Coordinates of C-alpha atoms and ligand atoms in Angstrom, one line a residue:
M1 CA -20.4 11.2 -47.3
E2 CA -20.4 12.0 -43.6
M3 CA -18.7 10.3 -41.4
K4 CA -17.9 11.6 -38.2
D5 CA -18.6 11.5 -34.2
F6 CA -16.8 8.1 -33.8
K7 CA -16.2 7.4 -30.1
E8 CA -13.1 6.3 -28.5
L9 CA -12.5 3.3 -29.2
F10 CA -10.9 1.3 -26.6
P11 CA -13.0 3.0 -24.2
G12 CA -10.9 3.1 -20.7
L13 CA -7.3 2.4 -22.0
E14 CA -4.7 4.2 -21.3
T15 CA -4.9 5.9 -25.4
E16 CA -1.4 7.2 -25.2
R17 CA 0.2 7.4 -28.4
P18 CA 1.2 5.3 -30.2
V19 CA -1.7 3.1 -29.4
V20 CA 0.3 -0.5 -29.7
I21 CA -1.9 -3.5 -30.7
A22 CA 0.5 -6.8 -30.9
G23 CA 0.4 -10.6 -31.4
P24 CA 1.1 -13.1 -33.7
C25 CA 0.0 -13.2 -37.6
S26 CA -1.6 -16.5 -36.8
V27 CA -3.1 -18.4 -33.7
E28 CA -1.4 -21.8 -33.4
T29 CA -2.1 -23.6 -30.4
E30 CA -3.5 -22.4 -26.6
E31 CA 0.1 -22.8 -25.9
Q32 CA 1.9 -20.4 -28.5
V33 CA -0.7 -17.6 -27.6
L34 CA -0.9 -18.2 -24.4
S35 CA 2.5 -17.6 -24.0
T36 CA 2.7 -14.8 -26.9
A37 CA 0.2 -12.9 -24.5
N38 CA 1.7 -13.4 -21.0
E39 CA 4.9 -12.1 -22.1
L40 CA 3.2 -9.4 -24.5
S41 CA 1.4 -8.2 -21.1
R42 CA 4.3 -8.5 -18.9
Q43 CA 5.9 -5.1 -22.3
G44 CA 2.7 -3.3 -21.1
I45 CA 0.7 -4.2 -24.5
R46 CA -2.9 -3.9 -23.4
I47 CA -4.1 -4.8 -27.0
F48 CA -3.7 -8.6 -28.3
R49 CA -4.0 -9.5 -31.8
G50 CA -4.4 -13.1 -33.7
G51 CA -5.7 -14.4 -36.4
I52 CA -7.6 -18.1 -36.6
W53 CA -9.0 -17.2 -40.1
K54 CA -6.0 -17.1 -42.4
P55 CA -6.7 -15.6 -46.1
R56 CA -3.9 -17.1 -48.0
T57 CA -2.3 -16.5 -51.4
S58 CA -2.3 -20.0 -52.1
P59 CA -4.2 -23.6 -51.3
G60 CA -2.2 -25.6 -49.1
C61 CA -1.0 -22.8 -46.8
F62 CA -1.7 -22.8 -42.9
D63 CA -5.4 -21.1 -43.0
G64 CA -5.8 -20.6 -39.6
I65 CA -6.6 -22.7 -36.6
G66 CA -10.4 -21.8 -37.6
E67 CA -12.9 -21.3 -34.4
K68 CA -11.7 -23.7 -32.1
G69 CA -8.9 -20.8 -31.8
L70 CA -11.4 -18.4 -29.9
P71 CA -11.8 -20.1 -26.4
W72 CA -7.6 -19.5 -26.8
L73 CA -8.2 -15.8 -27.0
K74 CA -10.6 -15.8 -24.4
S75 CA -8.0 -17.2 -21.7
V76 CA -5.8 -14.5 -22.7
K77 CA -8.5 -12.5 -21.8
E78 CA -9.1 -13.8 -18.7
K79 CA -5.4 -14.3 -18.0
T80 CA -4.1 -10.9 -18.9
G81 CA -6.8 -8.6 -18.7
M82 CA -5.7 -8.0 -22.3
L83 CA -8.1 -7.2 -24.7
I84 CA -8.3 -9.5 -28.0
S85 CA -8.9 -9.2 -31.4
T86 CA -9.6 -11.1 -34.5
E87 CA -9.5 -10.8 -38.1
V88 CA -12.8 -11.6 -39.5
A89 CA -13.8 -11.9 -43.3
N90 CA -17.0 -13.2 -43.3
R91 CA -20.7 -13.0 -41.7
T92 CA -20.1 -16.5 -40.0
H93 CA -16.6 -15.2 -38.7
V94 CA -17.8 -11.9 -37.5
E95 CA -21.0 -13.4 -35.6
L96 CA -18.4 -16.5 -33.5
A97 CA -16.8 -13.1 -33.2
L98 CA -19.5 -11.3 -31.4
S99 CA -20.6 -14.4 -29.5
A100 CA -17.3 -14.8 -28.3
G101 CA -17.0 -10.9 -26.9
L102 CA -13.8 -10.7 -29.0
D103 CA -13.3 -6.5 -28.3
M104 CA -12.3 -5.9 -31.7
V105 CA -12.2 -6.9 -34.7
W106 CA -10.4 -6.3 -38.3
I107 CA -11.0 -6.6 -41.9
G108 CA -8.2 -7.6 -43.7
A109 CA -6.9 -6.0 -46.6
R110 CA -8.1 -9.0 -49.1
T111 CA -11.2 -8.7 -48.0
S112 CA -11.8 -4.7 -47.9
T113 CA -11.6 -5.2 -51.6
N114 CA -14.9 -7.0 -51.8
P115 CA -18.2 -4.5 -51.3
F116 CA -20.2 -7.6 -50.7
A117 CA -17.9 -8.9 -48.2
V118 CA -17.8 -5.9 -45.9
Q119 CA -21.8 -5.5 -46.3
E120 CA -22.4 -8.9 -44.9
I121 CA -19.7 -8.0 -42.2
A122 CA -21.0 -4.6 -41.4
D123 CA -24.7 -6.2 -41.6
A124 CA -24.7 -8.8 -39.5
I125 CA -22.6 -6.3 -36.2
E126 CA -25.9 -4.6 -37.0
K127 CA -28.4 -6.9 -36.6
S128 CA -26.6 -8.0 -32.9
G129 CA -27.0 -4.9 -32.1
K130 CA -23.6 -5.4 -30.2
D131 CA -20.7 -2.9 -29.6
M132 CA -17.6 -3.4 -30.7
A133 CA -14.5 -1.5 -32.3
V134 CA -13.7 -2.6 -35.6
L135 CA -10.6 -1.5 -37.8
V136 CA -10.3 -1.5 -41.9
K137 CA -7.0 -2.3 -43.2
N138 CA -6.8 -0.7 -46.2
P139 CA -7.4 -3.0 -49.5
V140 CA -4.5 -4.8 -51.7
N141 CA -4.5 -2.4 -54.8
P142 CA -4.1 1.4 -54.1
D143 CA -7.3 2.9 -53.9
L144 CA -8.9 5.2 -51.1
E145 CA -11.9 5.0 -52.0
L146 CA -12.7 1.7 -52.2
W147 CA -10.8 1.4 -48.7
I148 CA -13.3 4.7 -47.5
G149 CA -16.9 2.6 -48.8
S150 CA -15.5 0.2 -47.1
L151 CA -14.9 2.1 -43.9
Q152 CA -18.5 4.2 -44.6
R153 CA -20.6 0.0 -44.8
I154 CA -19.1 -0.3 -41.1
Y155 CA -20.1 3.2 -40.3
N156 CA -23.2 3.1 -41.7
A157 CA -24.0 -0.2 -39.4
G158 CA -23.6 2.1 -36.6
V159 CA -20.3 1.2 -35.5
R160 CA -19.0 4.5 -34.4
R161 CA -15.9 2.5 -32.4
I162 CA -14.2 2.7 -36.0
G163 CA -10.8 3.0 -36.9
A164 CA -7.9 2.5 -40.3
I165 CA -5.1 0.6 -41.2
H166 CA -2.3 1.3 -43.3
R167 CA -0.9 -2.2 -44.7
G168 CA 0.7 -1.0 -47.4
F169 CA -0.4 -2.2 -51.2
S170 CA 0.5 -4.9 -53.6
T171 CA 2.5 -4.6 -56.4
Y172 CA 4.4 -6.8 -58.9
G173 CA 7.7 -8.0 -58.3
K174 CA 10.5 -7.2 -55.9
H175 CA 10.7 -4.0 -53.9
V176 CA 12.4 -3.6 -50.7
Y177 CA 8.7 -4.4 -49.3
R178 CA 6.2 -6.6 -49.2
N179 CA 3.9 -4.3 -49.9
M180 CA 4.5 -0.5 -50.8
P181 CA 3.7 2.1 -48.0
Q182 CA 1.7 5.3 -50.6
W183 CA 2.1 7.2 -48.0
R184 CA 0.1 10.1 -50.0
I185 CA -3.2 7.9 -49.8
P186 CA -3.5 7.4 -46.0
I187 CA -2.0 11.1 -45.4
E188 CA -5.4 11.7 -47.9
L189 CA -7.5 9.7 -45.7
Q190 CA -6.3 11.5 -42.8
R191 CA -7.0 14.4 -44.5
R192 CA -10.1 14.2 -45.0
Y193 CA -11.0 12.4 -41.9
P194 CA -8.7 14.2 -39.3
D195 CA -10.6 12.4 -36.2
L196 CA -10.0 8.8 -37.8
P197 CA -8.4 6.9 -35.6
L198 CA -5.1 5.6 -38.0
F199 CA -3.0 2.7 -37.3
C200 CA -0.4 1.3 -39.5
D201 CA 0.8 -2.5 -39.6
P202 CA 4.9 -1.9 -40.4
S203 CA 4.9 -5.6 -40.4
H204 CA 2.7 -6.4 -43.3
I205 CA 4.3 -3.0 -45.4
T206 CA 7.8 -4.2 -44.9
G207 CA 7.0 -7.9 -44.5
N208 CA 10.7 -7.7 -42.8
K209 CA 11.6 -8.1 -39.4
E210 CA 14.4 -5.3 -39.3
L211 CA 13.0 -2.9 -41.2
I212 CA 9.7 -2.6 -38.0
A213 CA 11.4 0.3 -36.3
A214 CA 11.8 2.6 -39.1
V215 CA 9.1 2.5 -40.6
S216 CA 6.7 2.6 -37.5
Q217 CA 8.6 5.8 -37.4
Q218 CA 7.7 7.0 -40.3
A219 CA 4.2 6.4 -39.4
L220 CA 4.2 8.2 -35.9
D221 CA 6.1 11.5 -37.7
M222 CA 3.1 11.3 -39.9
N223 CA 0.8 10.8 -36.5
F224 CA -0.5 8.1 -37.4
T225 CA -2.9 6.8 -33.5
G226 CA -1.0 3.9 -33.2
L227 CA 0.5 0.6 -34.4
I228 CA -0.3 -2.7 -35.4
I229 CA 3.0 -5.1 -35.0
E230 CA 3.1 -9.1 -35.6
S231 CA 4.9 -10.9 -32.6
H232 CA 4.9 -14.5 -32.1
C233 CA 6.8 -16.0 -28.8
C234 CA 9.4 -17.9 -30.9
P235 CA 9.1 -16.5 -35.3
E236 CA 11.2 -19.2 -36.8
S237 CA 8.6 -21.6 -36.0
A238 CA 5.7 -19.4 -37.0
L239 CA 3.4 -21.0 -39.3
S240 CA 2.6 -17.9 -41.1
D241 CA 4.3 -14.4 -41.9
K242 CA 7.9 -15.4 -40.2
E243 CA 10.2 -13.1 -42.0
Q244 CA 8.6 -10.3 -40.1
Q245 CA 7.2 -11.6 -36.6
V246 CA 9.5 -10.2 -34.1
T247 CA 9.4 -11.9 -30.2
P248 CA 8.0 -9.7 -27.7
D249 CA 11.3 -8.9 -25.8
R250 CA 12.3 -6.9 -29.7
L251 CA 8.7 -5.4 -29.8
K252 CA 10.3 -3.7 -27.0
V253 CA 13.0 -2.9 -28.3
I254 CA 11.4 -1.4 -31.2
L255 CA 8.6 0.3 -29.4
D256 CA 11.4 2.1 -26.7
S257 CA 13.4 3.7 -29.8
L258 CA 10.5 5.5 -31.3
I259 CA 10.3 9.1 -30.7
L260 CA 7.2 10.8 -30.5
R261 CA 6.9 14.6 -31.8
D262 CA 4.6 16.7 -30.4
S263 CA 2.5 17.9 -33.1
S264 CA 0.8 20.6 -31.0
T265 CA 2.9 23.2 -32.0
T266 CA 3.4 25.4 -35.4
T267 CA 7.3 24.2 -35.3
E268 CA 6.2 20.6 -35.5
S269 CA 3.1 21.4 -37.7
L270 CA 5.5 22.3 -39.7
A271 CA 8.3 19.4 -39.4
L272 CA 5.5 16.9 -40.3
L273 CA 5.1 18.5 -43.8
R274 CA 8.5 18.6 -44.7
Q275 CA 8.5 15.5 -43.5
Q276 CA 5.4 15.0 -46.5
I277 CA 7.3 16.9 -48.9
D278 CA 10.2 14.3 -48.4
R279 CA 8.3 11.6 -48.5
I280 CA 6.9 13.0 -52.0
N281 CA 9.9 13.8 -53.6
E282 CA 11.9 10.3 -53.5
E283 CA 8.3 9.8 -55.4
L284 CA 8.5 12.0 -57.7
L285 CA 12.6 10.6 -58.1
E286 CA 11.0 7.2 -58.6
L287 CA 8.7 8.1 -61.1
L288 CA 11.5 9.8 -62.8
A289 CA 13.7 6.6 -63.0
K290 CA 10.8 4.9 -64.0
R291 CA 10.0 7.1 -67.1
M292 CA 13.3 6.6 -68.2
R293 CA 13.5 3.4 -68.3
V294 CA 10.8 3.2 -70.6
S295 CA 12.4 6.3 -72.9
R296 CA 15.8 4.0 -73.2
E297 CA 13.2 0.8 -74.3
I298 CA 11.6 3.3 -76.3
G299 CA 14.8 4.3 -77.9
Q300 CA 15.5 0.9 -78.4
Y301 CA 12.5 0.3 -80.3
K302 CA 13.2 2.9 -82.6
K303 CA 16.6 2.0 -82.9
E304 CA 15.8 -1.8 -84.4
H305 CA 12.4 0.3 -86.6
H306 CA 15.0 3.2 -87.9
M307 CA 12.7 5.7 -86.5
P308 CA 13.8 9.2 -85.6
V309 CA 14.2 9.8 -81.7
V310 CA 12.4 13.1 -81.8
Q311 CA 9.2 13.3 -83.1
P312 CA 8.2 16.8 -83.1
T313 CA 4.5 16.6 -84.0
R314 CA 4.4 13.7 -81.4
Y315 CA 5.7 16.0 -78.9
N316 CA 4.1 19.4 -78.9
E317 CA 0.5 17.6 -78.9
L318 CA 1.4 15.8 -75.8
M319 CA 2.4 19.1 -74.3
E320 CA -0.4 21.0 -74.8
Q321 CA -1.9 18.0 -73.9
L322 CA -0.3 17.4 -70.6
V323 CA -0.6 21.9 -69.6
K324 CA -4.0 21.2 -70.4
T325 CA -4.6 18.5 -67.9
G326 CA -1.8 19.9 -65.5
E327 CA -3.3 23.9 -65.3
G328 CA -6.4 21.7 -65.0
M329 CA -4.7 20.5 -61.4
G330 CA -4.1 24.0 -60.3
L331 CA -0.5 24.1 -61.8
S332 CA 0.8 27.1 -64.2
G333 CA 1.4 26.2 -67.6
D334 CA 5.0 28.0 -67.4
F335 CA 5.8 25.6 -64.8
I336 CA 4.9 22.3 -66.8
R337 CA 6.1 23.6 -69.4
T338 CA 10.1 24.1 -67.9
I339 CA 9.4 20.7 -66.0
L340 CA 8.3 18.9 -69.5
A341 CA 11.2 20.2 -71.7
A342 CA 13.6 18.7 -69.0
I343 CA 11.7 15.6 -68.8
H344 CA 11.6 15.6 -72.6
E345 CA 15.6 16.8 -72.9
E346 CA 16.3 14.1 -70.6
S347 CA 14.9 11.1 -72.2
V348 CA 16.1 12.2 -76.1
K349 CA 19.5 12.0 -74.6
Q350 CA 18.5 8.5 -72.8
Q351 CA 17.3 7.5 -76.1
L352 CA 20.6 8.5 -78.3
Ligands
PEP1 C1 -2.7 -9.8 -40.9 O1 -3.4 -9.2 -40.4 O2 -2.3 -11.2 -40.7 C2 -3.3 -10.4 -42.2 C3 -3.4 -11.5 -43.2 O3 -3.1 -9.1 -43.1 P1 -3.6 -8.0 -44.5 O4 -5.3 -8.4 -44.6 O5 -2.5 -7.4 -43.9 O6 -2.4 -8.8 -45.1
MN2 MN1 0.4 -11.9 -41.0

């Protein structure tokens, strides 16, 4: 699959890293939008976001002001000179956004899981013949091919001002993050399409304003192009995502705290590789912990059913099968045997 010749996302705009897009989760009132935009503009933000169609998990939640909000976004542009953007989830949304003269739209995480919806958006853009920037969020499930597929549909519609947004992946249960970053997925996207602008959405990854700075820093360390951060003039009274929205003043503090690495020198790219290693090591530890939790449960089951802890036939079969799989992935057989023996030994201890 070819995807190249990307054009500058926001021509005419100073595009020093990080490119920052900010604005409220939801457009609520004209006053809220304008007051947030004015403050953000004073802080030097050049690209404004505001959701007018909100895909909510449960019915009955505030699901957006709808097209009534489009003129409010337009007055943001007129009054502050900022570029304006919103989320689109179907043909009607994108047609309305195109006629309102929005500079950019993004496709949300729930929509980018749905090839029909993405195709319908792509077709509407192609039919309009208009030029607009389109950012595609990762699908809610950790599926890189599906994310690329959505980007490809937009690209095939002739859009060259195109970018991706990493907003983390859903998981069951309560975790530190609202959506797990699973950094290896955006990193692999970056490896395959090094020129594709990649944004991080620390607001939806963390779901918590206290963690936005740290995740933003990680994204910059991994060479992301920019950040999309939710900012509201009065987060406490926000109609959606209030836990993760920051005031424009707070946003400025966060942005000022970020350190930009120069990735052009050899030593810096070494640092970036080390960051990846650190991340992968953390993930390995998490997996090992999970593996041991399951072992303990199996131990309990075996106890209750008076079964022996070690079952050599199963262990040998498993080992041979995993060695084969691992070798297929380019790992050495010896290495896999050593690792698996250590895991098995620990697992037996956990079951005793
Ligand atoms: C949003 O950006 O407000 C939004 C709904 O995000 P996501 O699609 O990442 O949940
Ligand atoms: Mn939101």
